[in-house]
């Protein structure tokens, strides 16, 4: 398989079958406990994937088979029932220590097995299993290799329950196929939440039956004035189901009260001035607002939230709340609190950008912090005050984990308002301590999320160039915690090069990493 590399670098590594697989534990994110022993299990051409006879376990078996069959060329039947050979996927409800997503992986001469308490744990364990095989396993054509799993036992549980990635499909639209491709890439690194930024000034991307103009008018264009797009309800459900098959929740975001030019273009009565703003095609922010004083506004929000909640099996709806620079403080508070009631009425929990702290957030709210090293203390203190009232946090520090930030000033893609963020800087933070100086305890942090905003990104190759390899570092912060030094992470990251390349990901070959 070819070497990875920035698009156009033209570098190719020679094609040769890998001779040995990675040692146990050479995976991203780092497992909690790794005990090497023995030579491990070599996959036999006639091996079966043995599973418990439950649909959710068979589904994990089928998923693993689909990963392994093309490159190994083996048949790998997924077989319910007992047996002591091949690959085994088993549930053990007594393993309470493994929690909702943990697993234990054992590779011995006779078999490699994954045991978990829940199907989600088996799925996460299968990602580790994949990474223990040579990178060529990710190819979609038959490869020559010794498919050996290094020997020993990995016992692994996640540090944080929420390990997210956000994709902005509003600034530029991404098709169902493109979103599925990203979901598959995220799954390999044990991400379990996909936050979809569905609406913004430049486009409304989700069909709402009671408000048809949102998509006939509001979805017509994108940043730069190009082609827009939107998901039908059937397509949106298809994304949700696909994510669920990867044990990933979709969290839809409807940005409000700002970031609403596309909604106002569709329904001018939603603005206080009442005339039709065009759908915005620039990249500036902060100029649009729903009209807080009009009842029509809440009828609209109710329609949208009702229909969205009905398509959302997950517990959260994200209501935006950021950069409401054209909404007065008082109006902002009024608006956010009314919207919170509407979300609660439809049985969902509120997630919002951390500005919601200024509207009196409490234990009902999950706030997403997107500050930087330069964020003023007063703003961070407001977040800490909300935490004292019970608000929980997701951390997305923009100068670490915004995947749309340029790597360097020379890099052609991305924005730079939060700085230029090379791969080492992106990894250099600890969620447990990030807001400690203003009094936020680690217990208030539910997890981390890596947003990718798409003002400058129009296709999968560009998304991947920005997301990879920084996304792996965020995934590790979420799964393994923030305590691992860069020097320990960097060689493990470097070892992912072949795997990303085999998956067709043209990742950024950062000079901060000693790639093979
Ligand atoms: C800030 S982060 C925004 C977005 C932009 C992004 C670009 C946040 C809550 N708002 O509107 O797309 O920066 O990096």
mmCIF file with all atom_site columns, N, CA, C and O and ligand atoms in Angstrom, residues 166 168 171 197 200-202 253 259 283-286 318 320-323 353-355 368 370 396 398 402-405 415-418 451-455, ligand 1:
data_model
loop_
_atom_site.group_PDB
_atom_site.id
_atom_site.type_symbol
_atom_site.label_atom_id
_atom_site.label_alt_id
_atom_site.label_comp_id
_atom_site.label_asym_id
_atom_site.label_entity_id
_atom_site.label_seq_id
_atom_site.pdbx_PDB_ins_code
_atom_site.Cartn_x
_atom_site.Cartn_y
_atom_site.Cartn_z
_atom_site.occupancy
_atom_site.B_iso_or_equiv
_atom_site.pdbx_formal_charge
_atom_site.auth_seq_id
_atom_site.auth_comp_id
_atom_site.auth_asym_id
_atom_site.auth_atom_id
_atom_site.pdbx_PDB_model_num
ATOM   1   N N  . UNK A 1 166 ? -17.592 16.610 15.543 1.00 0.00 ? 166 UNK A N  1
ATOM   2   C CA . UNK A 1 166 ? -18.657 17.400 14.929 1.00 0.00 ? 166 UNK A CA 1
ATOM   3   C C  . UNK A 1 166 ? -18.324 17.662 13.471 1.00 0.00 ? 166 UNK A C  1
ATOM   4   O O  . UNK A 1 166 ? -17.168 17.935 13.146 1.00 0.00 ? 166 UNK A O  1
ATOM   5   N N  . UNK A 1 168 ? -19.630 20.052 10.275 1.00 0.00 ? 168 UNK A N  1
ATOM   6   C CA . UNK A 1 168 ? -20.452 21.182 9.818  1.00 0.00 ? 168 UNK A CA 1
ATOM   7   C C  . UNK A 1 168 ? -20.890 20.884 8.380  1.00 0.00 ? 168 UNK A C  1
ATOM   8   O O  . UNK A 1 168 ? -20.074 20.952 7.459  1.00 0.00 ? 168 UNK A O  1
ATOM   9   N N  . UNK A 1 171 ? -22.091 24.947 6.204  1.00 0.00 ? 171 UNK A N  1
ATOM   10  C CA . UNK A 1 171 ? -21.259 25.860 5.398  1.00 0.00 ? 171 UNK A CA 1
ATOM   11  C C  . UNK A 1 171 ? -21.000 25.255 4.024  1.00 0.00 ? 171 UNK A C  1
ATOM   12  O O  . UNK A 1 171 ? -21.061 25.922 3.006  1.00 0.00 ? 171 UNK A O  1
ATOM   13  N N  . UNK A 1 197 ? -23.724 19.553 12.651 1.00 0.00 ? 197 UNK A N  1
ATOM   14  C CA . UNK A 1 197 ? -24.094 20.977 12.651 1.00 0.00 ? 197 UNK A CA 1
ATOM   15  C C  . UNK A 1 197 ? -24.948 21.191 11.398 1.00 0.00 ? 197 UNK A C  1
ATOM   16  O O  . UNK A 1 197 ? -24.427 21.370 10.303 1.00 0.00 ? 197 UNK A O  1
ATOM   17  N N  . UNK A 1 200 ? -27.061 26.781 9.582  1.00 0.00 ? 200 UNK A N  1
ATOM   18  C CA . UNK A 1 200 ? -26.264 27.978 9.862  1.00 0.00 ? 200 UNK A CA 1
ATOM   19  C C  . UNK A 1 200 ? -26.733 29.073 8.914  1.00 0.00 ? 200 UNK A C  1
ATOM   20  O O  . UNK A 1 200 ? -27.705 28.891 8.167  1.00 0.00 ? 200 UNK A O  1
ATOM   21  N N  . UNK A 1 201 ? -26.039 30.212 8.917  1.00 0.00 ? 201 UNK A N  1
ATOM   22  C CA . UNK A 1 201 ? -26.421 31.314 8.036  1.00 0.00 ? 201 UNK A CA 1
ATOM   23  C C  . UNK A 1 201 ? -26.421 30.887 6.566  1.00 0.00 ? 201 UNK A C  1
ATOM   24  O O  . UNK A 1 201 ? -27.201 31.376 5.763  1.00 0.00 ? 201 UNK A O  1
ATOM   25  N N  . UNK A 1 202 ? -25.516 29.982 6.222  1.00 0.00 ? 202 UNK A N  1
ATOM   26  C CA . UNK A 1 202 ? -25.307 29.641 4.810  1.00 0.00 ? 202 UNK A CA 1
ATOM   27  C C  . UNK A 1 202 ? -26.150 28.473 4.313  1.00 0.00 ? 202 UNK A C  1
ATOM   28  O O  . UNK A 1 202 ? -26.119 28.168 3.106  1.00 0.00 ? 202 UNK A O  1
ATOM   29  N N  . UNK A 1 253 ? -27.605 19.421 15.637 1.00 0.00 ? 253 UNK A N  1
ATOM   30  C CA . UNK A 1 253 ? -27.588 20.806 16.120 1.00 0.00 ? 253 UNK A CA 1
ATOM   31  C C  . UNK A 1 253 ? -28.383 21.715 15.194 1.00 0.00 ? 253 UNK A C  1
ATOM   32  O O  . UNK A 1 253 ? -28.171 21.733 13.981 1.00 0.00 ? 253 UNK A O  1
ATOM   33  N N  . UNK A 1 259 ? -26.816 32.703 13.819 1.00 0.00 ? 259 UNK A N  1
ATOM   34  C CA . UNK A 1 259 ? -26.526 31.691 12.788 1.00 0.00 ? 259 UNK A CA 1
ATOM   35  C C  . UNK A 1 259 ? -27.805 31.230 12.098 1.00 0.00 ? 259 UNK A C  1
ATOM   36  O O  . UNK A 1 259 ? -27.965 30.044 11.782 1.00 0.00 ? 259 UNK A O  1
ATOM   37  N N  . UNK A 1 283 ? -18.434 34.212 5.020  1.00 0.00 ? 283 UNK A N  1
ATOM   38  C CA . UNK A 1 283 ? -18.000 33.400 6.161  1.00 0.00 ? 283 UNK A CA 1
ATOM   39  C C  . UNK A 1 283 ? -18.021 34.181 7.477  1.00 0.00 ? 283 UNK A C  1
ATOM   40  O O  . UNK A 1 283 ? -17.582 33.690 8.508  1.00 0.00 ? 283 UNK A O  1
ATOM   41  N N  . UNK A 1 284 ? -18.528 35.407 7.445  1.00 0.00 ? 284 UNK A N  1
ATOM   42  C CA . UNK A 1 284 ? -18.613 36.185 8.681  1.00 0.00 ? 284 UNK A CA 1
ATOM   43  C C  . UNK A 1 284 ? -19.773 35.659 9.533  1.00 0.00 ? 284 UNK A C  1
ATOM   44  O O  . UNK A 1 284 ? -20.652 34.950 9.051  1.00 0.00 ? 284 UNK A O  1
ATOM   45  N N  . UNK A 1 285 ? -19.770 36.013 10.825 1.00 0.00 ? 285 UNK A N  1
ATOM   46  C CA . UNK A 1 285 ? -20.780 35.492 11.748 1.00 0.00 ? 285 UNK A CA 1
ATOM   47  C C  . UNK A 1 285 ? -21.329 36.627 12.597 1.00 0.00 ? 285 UNK A C  1
ATOM   48  O O  . UNK A 1 285 ? -20.813 37.748 12.568 1.00 0.00 ? 285 UNK A O  1
ATOM   49  N N  . UNK A 1 286 ? -22.388 36.341 13.347 1.00 0.00 ? 286 UNK A N  1
ATOM   50  C CA . UNK A 1 286 ? -22.839 37.268 14.376 1.00 0.00 ? 286 UNK A CA 1
ATOM   51  C C  . UNK A 1 286 ? -23.840 38.321 13.948 1.00 0.00 ? 286 UNK A C  1
ATOM   52  O O  . UNK A 1 286 ? -24.196 39.191 14.728 1.00 0.00 ? 286 UNK A O  1
ATOM   53  N N  . UNK A 1 318 ? -28.750 19.599 20.275 1.00 0.00 ? 318 UNK A N  1
ATOM   54  C CA . UNK A 1 318 ? -27.848 20.748 20.439 1.00 0.00 ? 318 UNK A CA 1
ATOM   55  C C  . UNK A 1 318 ? -28.557 21.972 19.859 1.00 0.00 ? 318 UNK A C  1
ATOM   56  O O  . UNK A 1 318 ? -29.003 21.940 18.713 1.00 0.00 ? 318 UNK A O  1
ATOM   57  N N  . UNK A 1 320 ? -27.233 25.147 19.746 1.00 0.00 ? 320 UNK A N  1
ATOM   58  C CA . UNK A 1 320 ? -26.335 26.243 19.343 1.00 0.00 ? 320 UNK A CA 1
ATOM   59  C C  . UNK A 1 320 ? -26.129 27.232 20.472 1.00 0.00 ? 320 UNK A C  1
ATOM   60  O O  . UNK A 1 320 ? -25.579 26.900 21.499 1.00 0.00 ? 320 UNK A O  1
ATOM   61  N N  . UNK A 1 321 ? -26.570 28.459 20.248 1.00 0.00 ? 321 UNK A N  1
ATOM   62  C CA . UNK A 1 321 ? -26.427 29.485 21.286 1.00 0.00 ? 321 UNK A CA 1
ATOM   63  C C  . UNK A 1 321 ? -25.124 30.248 21.230 1.00 0.00 ? 321 UNK A C  1
ATOM   64  O O  . UNK A 1 321 ? -24.868 31.097 22.092 1.00 0.00 ? 321 UNK A O  1
ATOM   65  N N  . UNK A 1 322 ? -24.300 29.998 20.226 1.00 0.00 ? 322 UNK A N  1
ATOM   66  C CA . UNK A 1 322 ? -23.010 30.686 20.142 1.00 0.00 ? 322 UNK A CA 1
ATOM   67  C C  . UNK A 1 322 ? -23.118 31.974 19.341 1.00 0.00 ? 322 UNK A C  1
ATOM   68  O O  . UNK A 1 322 ? -24.014 32.134 18.520 1.00 0.00 ? 322 UNK A O  1
ATOM   69  N N  . UNK A 1 323 ? -22.166 32.863 19.580 1.00 0.00 ? 323 UNK A N  1
ATOM   70  C CA . UNK A 1 323 ? -21.958 34.065 18.771 1.00 0.00 ? 323 UNK A CA 1
ATOM   71  C C  . UNK A 1 323 ? -23.256 34.819 18.462 1.00 0.00 ? 323 UNK A C  1
ATOM   72  O O  . UNK A 1 323 ? -23.467 35.267 17.344 1.00 0.00 ? 323 UNK A O  1
ATOM   73  N N  . UNK A 1 353 ? -23.515 25.492 22.960 1.00 0.00 ? 353 UNK A N  1
ATOM   74  C CA . UNK A 1 353 ? -22.170 26.054 23.103 1.00 0.00 ? 353 UNK A CA 1
ATOM   75  C C  . UNK A 1 353 ? -22.086 26.799 24.438 1.00 0.00 ? 353 UNK A C  1
ATOM   76  O O  . UNK A 1 353 ? -23.120 27.196 25.006 1.00 0.00 ? 353 UNK A O  1
ATOM   77  N N  . UNK A 1 354 ? -20.867 27.000 24.945 1.00 0.00 ? 354 UNK A N  1
ATOM   78  C CA . UNK A 1 354 ? -20.725 27.416 26.345 1.00 0.00 ? 354 UNK A CA 1
ATOM   79  C C  . UNK A 1 354 ? -21.281 28.800 26.647 1.00 0.00 ? 354 UNK A C  1
ATOM   80  O O  . UNK A 1 354 ? -21.481 29.134 27.818 1.00 0.00 ? 354 UNK A O  1
ATOM   81  N N  . UNK A 1 355 ? -21.603 29.594 25.623 1.00 0.00 ? 355 UNK A N  1
ATOM   82  C CA . UNK A 1 355 ? -22.229 30.896 25.895 1.00 0.00 ? 355 UNK A CA 1
ATOM   83  C C  . UNK A 1 355 ? -23.525 30.734 26.690 1.00 0.00 ? 355 UNK A C  1
ATOM   84  O O  . UNK A 1 355 ? -23.972 31.674 27.359 1.00 0.00 ? 355 UNK A O  1
ATOM   85  N N  . UNK A 1 368 ? -20.891 23.006 25.764 1.00 0.00 ? 368 UNK A N  1
ATOM   86  C CA . UNK A 1 368 ? -19.702 22.658 24.978 1.00 0.00 ? 368 UNK A CA 1
ATOM   87  C C  . UNK A 1 368 ? -18.757 23.847 24.967 1.00 0.00 ? 368 UNK A C  1
ATOM   88  O O  . UNK A 1 368 ? -19.021 24.874 24.340 1.00 0.00 ? 368 UNK A O  1
ATOM   89  N N  . UNK A 1 370 ? -15.702 26.025 23.953 1.00 0.00 ? 370 UNK A N  1
ATOM   90  C CA . UNK A 1 370 ? -14.883 26.171 22.745 1.00 0.00 ? 370 UNK A CA 1
ATOM   91  C C  . UNK A 1 370 ? -13.903 27.336 22.850 1.00 0.00 ? 370 UNK A C  1
ATOM   92  O O  . UNK A 1 370 ? -13.475 27.895 21.843 1.00 0.00 ? 370 UNK A O  1
ATOM   93  N N  . UNK A 1 396 ? -14.021 21.366 23.899 1.00 0.00 ? 396 UNK A N  1
ATOM   94  C CA . UNK A 1 396 ? -13.579 21.476 22.508 1.00 0.00 ? 396 UNK A CA 1
ATOM   95  C C  . UNK A 1 396 ? -12.684 22.711 22.360 1.00 0.00 ? 396 UNK A C  1
ATOM   96  O O  . UNK A 1 396 ? -12.992 23.615 21.588 1.00 0.00 ? 396 UNK A O  1
ATOM   97  N N  . UNK A 1 398 ? -10.665 25.405 21.076 1.00 0.00 ? 398 UNK A N  1
ATOM   98  C CA . UNK A 1 398 ? -10.518 25.648 19.635 1.00 0.00 ? 398 UNK A CA 1
ATOM   99  C C  . UNK A 1 398 ? -9.072  25.641 19.179 1.00 0.00 ? 398 UNK A C  1
ATOM   100 O O  . UNK A 1 398 ? -8.768  25.263 18.053 1.00 0.00 ? 398 UNK A O  1
ATOM   101 N N  . UNK A 1 402 ? -10.044 22.141 17.278 1.00 0.00 ? 402 UNK A N  1
ATOM   102 C CA . UNK A 1 402 ? -10.819 22.538 16.094 1.00 0.00 ? 402 UNK A CA 1
ATOM   103 C C  . UNK A 1 402 ? -10.062 22.037 14.869 1.00 0.00 ? 402 UNK A C  1
ATOM   104 O O  . UNK A 1 402 ? -8.991  22.533 14.529 1.00 0.00 ? 402 UNK A O  1
ATOM   105 N N  . UNK A 1 403 ? -10.636 21.034 14.237 1.00 0.00 ? 403 UNK A N  1
ATOM   106 C CA . UNK A 1 403 ? -9.904  20.373 13.151 1.00 0.00 ? 403 UNK A CA 1
ATOM   107 C C  . UNK A 1 403 ? -9.866  21.220 11.889 1.00 0.00 ? 403 UNK A C  1
ATOM   108 O O  . UNK A 1 403 ? -9.199  20.854 10.919 1.00 0.00 ? 403 UNK A O  1
ATOM   109 N N  . UNK A 1 404 ? -10.590 22.348 11.905 1.00 0.00 ? 404 UNK A N  1
ATOM   110 C CA . UNK A 1 404 ? -10.520 23.239 10.736 1.00 0.00 ? 404 UNK A CA 1
ATOM   111 C C  . UNK A 1 404 ? -9.438  24.305 10.890 1.00 0.00 ? 404 UNK A C  1
ATOM   112 O O  . UNK A 1 404 ? -9.245  25.120 9.980  1.00 0.00 ? 404 UNK A O  1
ATOM   113 N N  . UNK A 1 405 ? -8.726  24.323 12.014 1.00 0.00 ? 405 UNK A N  1
ATOM   114 C CA . UNK A 1 405 ? -7.642  25.300 12.131 1.00 0.00 ? 405 UNK A CA 1
ATOM   115 C C  . UNK A 1 405 ? -6.472  24.856 11.249 1.00 0.00 ? 405 UNK A C  1
ATOM   116 O O  . UNK A 1 405 ? -6.116  23.681 11.218 1.00 0.00 ? 405 UNK A O  1
ATOM   117 N N  . UNK A 1 415 ? -8.986  27.689 8.606  1.00 0.00 ? 415 UNK A N  1
ATOM   118 C CA . UNK A 1 415 ? -9.017  29.047 9.138  1.00 0.00 ? 415 UNK A CA 1
ATOM   119 C C  . UNK A 1 415 ? -7.904  29.161 10.183 1.00 0.00 ? 415 UNK A C  1
ATOM   120 O O  . UNK A 1 415 ? -7.260  28.169 10.519 1.00 0.00 ? 415 UNK A O  1
ATOM   121 N N  . UNK A 1 416 ? -7.732  30.381 10.714 1.00 0.00 ? 416 UNK A N  1
ATOM   122 C CA . UNK A 1 416 ? -6.647  30.532 11.688 1.00 0.00 ? 416 UNK A CA 1
ATOM   123 C C  . UNK A 1 416 ? -7.010  31.429 12.859 1.00 0.00 ? 416 UNK A C  1
ATOM   124 O O  . UNK A 1 416 ? -6.135  31.854 13.598 1.00 0.00 ? 416 UNK A O  1
ATOM   125 N N  . UNK A 1 417 ? -8.326  31.683 13.060 1.00 0.00 ? 417 UNK A N  1
ATOM   126 C CA . UNK A 1 417 ? -8.686  32.648 14.116 1.00 0.00 ? 417 UNK A CA 1
ATOM   127 C C  . UNK A 1 417 ? -8.234  32.164 15.493 1.00 0.00 ? 417 UNK A C  1
ATOM   128 O O  . UNK A 1 417 ? -7.948  32.980 16.367 1.00 0.00 ? 417 UNK A O  1
ATOM   129 N N  . UNK A 1 418 ? -8.161  30.849 15.707 1.00 0.00 ? 418 UNK A N  1
ATOM   130 C CA . UNK A 1 418 ? -7.711  30.354 17.018 1.00 0.00 ? 418 UNK A CA 1
ATOM   131 C C  . UNK A 1 418 ? -6.217  30.040 17.009 1.00 0.00 ? 418 UNK A C  1
ATOM   132 O O  . UNK A 1 418 ? -5.685  29.543 18.003 1.00 0.00 ? 418 UNK A O  1
ATOM   133 N N  . UNK A 1 451 ? -14.593 19.429 16.726 1.00 0.00 ? 451 UNK A N  1
ATOM   134 C CA . UNK A 1 451 ? -15.431 19.948 15.640 1.00 0.00 ? 451 UNK A CA 1
ATOM   135 C C  . UNK A 1 451 ? -14.612 20.182 14.370 1.00 0.00 ? 451 UNK A C  1
ATOM   136 O O  . UNK A 1 451 ? -13.424 20.501 14.435 1.00 0.00 ? 451 UNK A O  1
ATOM   137 N N  . UNK A 1 452 ? -15.262 20.003 13.220 1.00 0.00 ? 452 UNK A N  1
ATOM   138 C CA . UNK A 1 452 ? -14.648 20.425 11.967 1.00 0.00 ? 452 UNK A CA 1
ATOM   139 C C  . UNK A 1 452 ? -15.651 21.312 11.227 1.00 0.00 ? 452 UNK A C  1
ATOM   140 O O  . UNK A 1 452 ? -16.742 20.881 10.868 1.00 0.00 ? 452 UNK A O  1
ATOM   141 N N  . UNK A 1 453 ? -15.290 22.588 11.138 1.00 0.00 ? 453 UNK A N  1
ATOM   142 C CA . UNK A 1 453 ? -16.119 23.587 10.448 1.00 0.00 ? 453 UNK A CA 1
ATOM   143 C C  . UNK A 1 453 ? -15.663 23.632 9.001  1.00 0.00 ? 453 UNK A C  1
ATOM   144 O O  . UNK A 1 453 ? -14.475 23.441 8.714  1.00 0.00 ? 453 UNK A O  1
ATOM   145 N N  . UNK A 1 454 ? -16.617 23.894 8.104  1.00 0.00 ? 454 UNK A N  1
ATOM   146 C CA . UNK A 1 454 ? -16.303 23.626 6.700  1.00 0.00 ? 454 UNK A CA 1
ATOM   147 C C  . UNK A 1 454 ? -16.364 24.857 5.792  1.00 0.00 ? 454 UNK A C  1
ATOM   148 O O  . UNK A 1 454 ? -16.634 24.737 4.605  1.00 0.00 ? 454 UNK A O  1
ATOM   149 N N  . UNK A 1 455 ? -16.060 26.028 6.358  1.00 0.00 ? 455 UNK A N  1
ATOM   150 C CA . UNK A 1 455 ? -16.003 27.217 5.501  1.00 0.00 ? 455 UNK A CA 1
ATOM   151 C C  . UNK A 1 455 ? -15.050 27.004 4.321  1.00 0.00 ? 455 UNK A C  1
ATOM   152 O O  . UNK A 1 455 ? -15.296 27.485 3.215  1.00 0.00 ? 455 UNK A O  1
HETATM 153 C C1 . LIG B 2 .   ? -16.534 29.597 15.466 1.00 0.00 ? 1   LIG B C1 1
HETATM 154 S S1 . LIG B 2 .   ? -17.249 27.500 17.367 1.00 0.00 ? 1   LIG B S1 1
HETATM 155 C C2 . LIG B 2 .   ? -17.843 29.218 15.294 1.00 0.00 ? 1   LIG B C2 1
HETATM 156 C C3 . LIG B 2 .   ? -18.292 28.791 13.969 1.00 0.00 ? 1   LIG B C3 1
HETATM 157 C C4 . LIG B 2 .   ? -17.206 28.889 12.934 1.00 0.00 ? 1   LIG B C4 1
HETATM 158 C C5 . LIG B 2 .   ? -15.898 28.427 13.527 1.00 0.00 ? 1   LIG B C5 1
HETATM 159 C C6 . LIG B 2 .   ? -14.778 28.393 12.556 1.00 0.00 ? 1   LIG B C6 1
HETATM 160 C C7 . LIG B 2 .   ? -18.541 28.163 17.280 1.00 0.00 ? 1   LIG B C7 1
HETATM 161 C C8 . LIG B 2 .   ? -19.437 27.765 18.323 1.00 0.00 ? 1   LIG B C8 1
HETATM 162 N N1 . LIG B 2 .   ? -18.743 29.074 16.308 1.00 0.00 ? 1   LIG B N1 1
HETATM 163 O O1 . LIG B 2 .   ? -19.416 29.534 13.581 1.00 0.00 ? 1   LIG B O1 1
HETATM 164 O O2 . LIG B 2 .   ? -17.541 28.079 11.864 1.00 0.00 ? 1   LIG B O2 1
HETATM 165 O O3 . LIG B 2 .   ? -15.563 29.283 14.586 1.00 0.00 ? 1   LIG B O3 1
HETATM 166 O O4 . LIG B 2 .   ? -13.622 27.856 13.119 1.00 0.00 ? 1   LIG B O4 1
#
